[in-house]
Coordinates of C-alpha atoms in Angstrom, one line a residue:
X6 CA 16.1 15.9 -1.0
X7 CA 14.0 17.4 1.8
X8 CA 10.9 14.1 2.2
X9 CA 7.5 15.5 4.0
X10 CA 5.9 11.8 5.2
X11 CA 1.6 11.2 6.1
X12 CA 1.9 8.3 8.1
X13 CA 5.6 7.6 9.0
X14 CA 4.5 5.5 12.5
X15 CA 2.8 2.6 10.2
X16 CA 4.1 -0.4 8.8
X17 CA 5.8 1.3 5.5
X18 CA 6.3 4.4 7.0
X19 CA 8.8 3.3 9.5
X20 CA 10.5 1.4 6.8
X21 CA 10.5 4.0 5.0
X22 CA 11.3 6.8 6.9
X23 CA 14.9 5.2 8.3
X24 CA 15.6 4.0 4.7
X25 CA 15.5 7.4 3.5
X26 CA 17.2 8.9 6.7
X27 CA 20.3 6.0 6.1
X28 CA 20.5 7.0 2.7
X29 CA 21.1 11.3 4.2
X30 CA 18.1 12.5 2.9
X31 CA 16.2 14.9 5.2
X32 CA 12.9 13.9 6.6
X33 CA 10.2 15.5 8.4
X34 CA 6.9 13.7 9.6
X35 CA 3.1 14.8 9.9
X36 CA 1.9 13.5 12.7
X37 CA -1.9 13.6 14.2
X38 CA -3.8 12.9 17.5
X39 CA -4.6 9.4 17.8
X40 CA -8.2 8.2 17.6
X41 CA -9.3 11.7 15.8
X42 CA -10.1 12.0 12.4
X43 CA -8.2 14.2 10.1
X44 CA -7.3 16.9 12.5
X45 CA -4.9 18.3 10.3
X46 CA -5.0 22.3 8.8
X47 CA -4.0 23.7 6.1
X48 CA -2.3 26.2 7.9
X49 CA -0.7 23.6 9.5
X50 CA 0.4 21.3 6.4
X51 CA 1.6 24.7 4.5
X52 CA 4.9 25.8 5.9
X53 CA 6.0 21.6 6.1
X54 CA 5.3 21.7 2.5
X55 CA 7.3 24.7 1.3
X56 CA 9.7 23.2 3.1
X57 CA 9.8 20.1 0.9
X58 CA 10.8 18.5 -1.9
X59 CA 8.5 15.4 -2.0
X60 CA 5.3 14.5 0.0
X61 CA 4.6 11.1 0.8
X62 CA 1.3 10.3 2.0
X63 CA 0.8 6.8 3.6
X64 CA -1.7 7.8 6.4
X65 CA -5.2 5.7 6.8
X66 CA -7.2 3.5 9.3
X67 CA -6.2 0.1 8.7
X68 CA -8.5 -1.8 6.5
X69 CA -8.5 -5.3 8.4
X70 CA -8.3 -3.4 12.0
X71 CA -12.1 -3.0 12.8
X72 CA -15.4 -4.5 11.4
X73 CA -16.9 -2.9 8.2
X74 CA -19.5 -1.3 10.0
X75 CA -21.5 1.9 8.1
X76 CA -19.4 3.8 10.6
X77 CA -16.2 2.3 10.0
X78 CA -16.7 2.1 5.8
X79 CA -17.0 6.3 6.7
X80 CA -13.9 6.3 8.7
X81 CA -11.8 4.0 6.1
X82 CA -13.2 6.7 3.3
X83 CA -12.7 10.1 5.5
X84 CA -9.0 8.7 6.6
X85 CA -7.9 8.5 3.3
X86 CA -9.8 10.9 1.1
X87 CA -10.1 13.5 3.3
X88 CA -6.2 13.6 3.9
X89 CA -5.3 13.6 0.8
X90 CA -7.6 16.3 -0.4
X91 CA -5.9 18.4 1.9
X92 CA -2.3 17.4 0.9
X93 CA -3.0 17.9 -2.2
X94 CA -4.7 21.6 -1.6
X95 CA -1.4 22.3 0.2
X96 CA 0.9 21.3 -2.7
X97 CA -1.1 23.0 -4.9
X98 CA -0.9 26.4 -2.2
X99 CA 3.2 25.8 -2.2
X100 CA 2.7 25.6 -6.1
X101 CA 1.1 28.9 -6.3
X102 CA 4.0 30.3 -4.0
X103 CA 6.7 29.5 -5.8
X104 CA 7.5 26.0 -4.5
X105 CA 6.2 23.0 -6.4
X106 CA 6.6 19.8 -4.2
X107 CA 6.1 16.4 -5.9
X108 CA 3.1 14.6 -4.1
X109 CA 3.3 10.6 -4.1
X110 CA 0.3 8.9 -2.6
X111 CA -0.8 5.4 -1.5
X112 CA -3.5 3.7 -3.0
X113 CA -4.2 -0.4 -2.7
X114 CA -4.6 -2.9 -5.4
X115 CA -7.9 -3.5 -4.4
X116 CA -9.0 -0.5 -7.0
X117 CA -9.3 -3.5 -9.4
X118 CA -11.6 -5.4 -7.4
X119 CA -11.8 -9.1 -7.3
X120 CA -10.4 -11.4 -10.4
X121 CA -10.1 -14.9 -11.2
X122 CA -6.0 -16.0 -12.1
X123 CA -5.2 -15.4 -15.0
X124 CA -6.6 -11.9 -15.2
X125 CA -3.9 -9.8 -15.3
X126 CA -4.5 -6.1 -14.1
X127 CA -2.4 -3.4 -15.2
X128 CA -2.0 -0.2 -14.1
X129 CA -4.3 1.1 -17.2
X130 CA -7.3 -1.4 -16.1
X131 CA -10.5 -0.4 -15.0
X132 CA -11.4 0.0 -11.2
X133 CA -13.8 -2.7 -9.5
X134 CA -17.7 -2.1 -8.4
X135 CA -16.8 -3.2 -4.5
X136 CA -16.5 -1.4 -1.5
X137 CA -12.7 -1.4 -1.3
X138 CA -12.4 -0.6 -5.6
X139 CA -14.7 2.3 -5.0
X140 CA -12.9 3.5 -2.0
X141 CA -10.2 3.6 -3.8
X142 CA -11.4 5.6 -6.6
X143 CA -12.4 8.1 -4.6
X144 CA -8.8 8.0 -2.7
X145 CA -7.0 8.3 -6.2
X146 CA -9.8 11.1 -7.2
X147 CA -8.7 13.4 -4.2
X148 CA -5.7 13.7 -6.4
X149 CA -7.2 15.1 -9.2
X150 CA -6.9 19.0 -7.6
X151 CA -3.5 18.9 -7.4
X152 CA -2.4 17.2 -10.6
X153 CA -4.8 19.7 -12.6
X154 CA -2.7 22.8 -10.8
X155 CA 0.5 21.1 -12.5
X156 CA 1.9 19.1 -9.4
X157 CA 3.7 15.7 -10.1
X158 CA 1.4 13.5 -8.5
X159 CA 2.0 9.9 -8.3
X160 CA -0.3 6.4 -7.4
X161 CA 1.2 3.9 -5.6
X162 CA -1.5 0.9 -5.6
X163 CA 0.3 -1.1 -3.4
X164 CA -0.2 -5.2 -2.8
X165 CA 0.4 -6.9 0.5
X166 CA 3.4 -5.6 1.9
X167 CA 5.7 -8.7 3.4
X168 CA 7.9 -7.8 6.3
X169 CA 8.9 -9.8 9.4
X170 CA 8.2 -7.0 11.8
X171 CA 4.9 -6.4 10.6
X172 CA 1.7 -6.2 8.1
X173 CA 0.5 -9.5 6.8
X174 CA 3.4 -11.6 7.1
X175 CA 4.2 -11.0 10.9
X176 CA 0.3 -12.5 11.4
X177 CA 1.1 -15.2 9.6
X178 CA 4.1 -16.2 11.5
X179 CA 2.5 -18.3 14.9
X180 CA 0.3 -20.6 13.1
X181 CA 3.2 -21.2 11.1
X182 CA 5.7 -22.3 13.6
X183 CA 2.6 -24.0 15.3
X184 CA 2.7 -26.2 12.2
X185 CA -1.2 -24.6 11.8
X186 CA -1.1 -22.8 8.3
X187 CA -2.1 -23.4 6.0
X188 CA -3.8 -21.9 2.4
X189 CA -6.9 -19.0 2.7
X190 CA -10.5 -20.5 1.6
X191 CA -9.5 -22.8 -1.8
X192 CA -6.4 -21.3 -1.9
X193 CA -6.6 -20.2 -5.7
X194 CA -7.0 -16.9 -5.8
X195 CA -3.9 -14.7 -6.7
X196 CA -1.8 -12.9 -3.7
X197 CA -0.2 -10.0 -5.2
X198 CA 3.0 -9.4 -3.1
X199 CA 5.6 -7.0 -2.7
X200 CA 8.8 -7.2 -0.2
X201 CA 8.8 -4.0 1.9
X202 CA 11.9 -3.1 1.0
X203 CA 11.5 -3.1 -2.4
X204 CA 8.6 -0.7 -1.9
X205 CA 10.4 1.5 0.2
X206 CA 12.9 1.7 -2.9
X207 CA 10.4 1.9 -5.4
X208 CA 8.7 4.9 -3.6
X209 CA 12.2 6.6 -3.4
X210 CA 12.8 5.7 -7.3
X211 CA 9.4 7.7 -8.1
X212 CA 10.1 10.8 -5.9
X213 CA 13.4 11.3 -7.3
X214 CA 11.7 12.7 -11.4
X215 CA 9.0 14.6 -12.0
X216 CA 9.2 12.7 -14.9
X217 CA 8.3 9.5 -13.0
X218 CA 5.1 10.8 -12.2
X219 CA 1.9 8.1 -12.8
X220 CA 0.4 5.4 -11.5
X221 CA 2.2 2.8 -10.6
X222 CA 1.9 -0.9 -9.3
X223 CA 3.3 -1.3 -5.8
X224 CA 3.4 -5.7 -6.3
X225 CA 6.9 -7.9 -7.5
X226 CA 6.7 -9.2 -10.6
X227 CA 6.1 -12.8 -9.2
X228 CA 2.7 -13.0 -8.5
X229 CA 1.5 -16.3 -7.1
X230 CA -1.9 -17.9 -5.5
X231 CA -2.6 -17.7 -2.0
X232 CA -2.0 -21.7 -2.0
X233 CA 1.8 -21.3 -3.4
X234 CA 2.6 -18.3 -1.1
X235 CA 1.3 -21.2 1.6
X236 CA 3.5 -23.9 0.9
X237 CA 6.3 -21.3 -0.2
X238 CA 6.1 -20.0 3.3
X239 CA 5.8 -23.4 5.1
X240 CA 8.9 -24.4 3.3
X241 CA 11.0 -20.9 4.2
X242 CA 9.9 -21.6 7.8
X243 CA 10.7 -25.8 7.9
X244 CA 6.8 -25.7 9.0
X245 CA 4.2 -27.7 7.2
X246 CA 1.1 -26.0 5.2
X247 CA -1.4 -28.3 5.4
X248 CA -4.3 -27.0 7.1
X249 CA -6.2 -24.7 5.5
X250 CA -8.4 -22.3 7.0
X251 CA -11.8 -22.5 5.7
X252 CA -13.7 -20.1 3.4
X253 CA -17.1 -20.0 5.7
X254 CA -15.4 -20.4 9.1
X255 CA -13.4 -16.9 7.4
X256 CA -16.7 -15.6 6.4
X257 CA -18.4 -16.2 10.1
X258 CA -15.1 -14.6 11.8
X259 CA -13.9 -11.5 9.7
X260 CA -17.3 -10.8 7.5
X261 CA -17.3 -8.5 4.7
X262 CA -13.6 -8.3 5.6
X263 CA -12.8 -11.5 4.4
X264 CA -13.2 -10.9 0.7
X265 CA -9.5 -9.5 1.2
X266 CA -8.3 -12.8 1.9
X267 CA -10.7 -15.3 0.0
X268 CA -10.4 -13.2 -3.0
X269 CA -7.6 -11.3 -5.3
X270 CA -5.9 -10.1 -8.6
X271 CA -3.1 -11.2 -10.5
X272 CA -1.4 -7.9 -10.4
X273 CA 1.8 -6.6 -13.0
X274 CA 3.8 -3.4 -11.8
X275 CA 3.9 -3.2 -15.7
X276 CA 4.9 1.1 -14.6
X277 CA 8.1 0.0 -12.3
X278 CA 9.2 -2.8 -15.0
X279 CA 9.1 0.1 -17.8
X280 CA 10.8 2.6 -16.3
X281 CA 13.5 0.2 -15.1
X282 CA 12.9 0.2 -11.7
X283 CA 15.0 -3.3 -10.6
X284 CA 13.4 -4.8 -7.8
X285 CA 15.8 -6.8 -5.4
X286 CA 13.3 -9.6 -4.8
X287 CA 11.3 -10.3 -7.1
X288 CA 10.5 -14.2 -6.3
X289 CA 8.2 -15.0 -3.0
X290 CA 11.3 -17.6 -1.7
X291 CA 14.1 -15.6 -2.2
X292 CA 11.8 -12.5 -0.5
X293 CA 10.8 -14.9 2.4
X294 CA 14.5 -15.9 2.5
X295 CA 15.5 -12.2 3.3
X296 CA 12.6 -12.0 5.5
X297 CA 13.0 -14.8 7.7

């Protein structure tokens, strides 16, 4: 299969981009100038999408990168929504030329907004009222062109990606072997996970059928609280996890950004688990085993 990847220099992209190229399937990347907006055309995007099988789209500013300034909020929105607006116009143009590509896209699980444990979200549960839920409506809505003109369009709301050589986990690591981490805030909310390989396989899984075509859950099945991944953590490293870092001093550092880290939801990739998608680690210690 012939893979057309947004944002293949990221995190996930790298991963998977040379998982897909190990595994002899042909890759080609979209690439655009750094520190411009969506610069792409769709005279540009059209003859890499007749060319392929499967679209990926991964590309957007990062969301803990930059404080949520008005400006900022418009460049988190315009990165993502106005990228894949135009992915999806070009999948529909290849459509209407004879060449229907299937179009999987990112999305976060932050389109359920905050929830206390216990509340499990699904992918057939309602969006939050927040900045980042809203955002992410309007991310999945961009969609909507392209799955109306008959293109297999996939969701991808995708947790926090865990990975040594980046993402969330590779911030983690220094106070960690400083013997300085420690829980987020109280510690109780949930911290839906995934291993970055798994996701790089569960993307794969859903671009190989039409059929698989949805939303789906990018989070393991072993969702714990930010205190558990903690100690879990601590005890993968040898490290202690005593010290927590506190909800106010977060508040005064990060802002409105640090409702990502003091709050959460108990997420279930209830999609991958039905269509039997077998994730490889599905438990935080055996993940942070691999990992570390």
């Amino acid at each position: 299969m012939n893979y057309l990847i947004s944002g293949a220099t990221g995190f996930v992209g790298t991963h998977l981009l040379n998982h897909l190229r190990g595994g002899g399937q042909g890759v080609e990347v979209i690439s655009r100038r750094p520190n411009v907006g969506c610069d792409w055309t769709m005279e540009s995007l059209l003859p890499a999408v007749l060319q392929a099988d499967v679209v990926v789209h991964l590309a957007g500013a990062g969301v803990m990168d930059a404080a949520w300034s008005p400006a900022r909020k418009l460049e988190l929105e315009r990165s993502r929504v106005e990228t894949t607006a135009l992915l999806a116009r070009a999948c529909v143009e290849a459509s209407r030329q004879g060449h229907t590509p299937r179009l999987v896209s990112a999305s976060a699980v932050g389109y359920y907004g905050p929830h206390a444990p216990g509340e499990v979200q699904e992918e057939s549960s309602p969006p939050g009222e927040d900045f980042l839920a809203q955002l992410c409506v309007k991310w999945e809505g961009a969609l909507s062109v392209a799955q109306e003109a008959g293109v297999p369009v996939s969701t991808v709301r995708i947790g926090v990606v865990l990975g040594a050589d980046g993402g969330a986990l590779k911030r983690m690591l220094l106070p960690f072997k400083l013997g300085l981490g420690g829980p987020l805030g109280s510690g109780r909310q949930s911290f839906p996970w995934i291993h970055v390989q798994d996701l790089v396989r569960l993307i794969e899984f859903i671009a190989q059928d039409g059929d698989r075509a949805g939303i789906y859950n990018g989070v393991a099945p072993g969702c714990v609280d930010q205190r558990t991944f903690a100690r879990t953590l601590g005890r993968a490293m040898g490290r202690p996890a005593l010290l927590p870092a506190p909800a106010l001093a977060l508040r005064l550092l990060l802002g409105e950004r640090s409702t990502l880290l003091l709050t959460g939801q108990e997420v279930r990739p209830s999609a991958a688990l039905a269509a039997s998608f077998e994730f490889e680690h599905p438990l935080l210690a055996d993940a942070l085993v691999d990992l570390l």
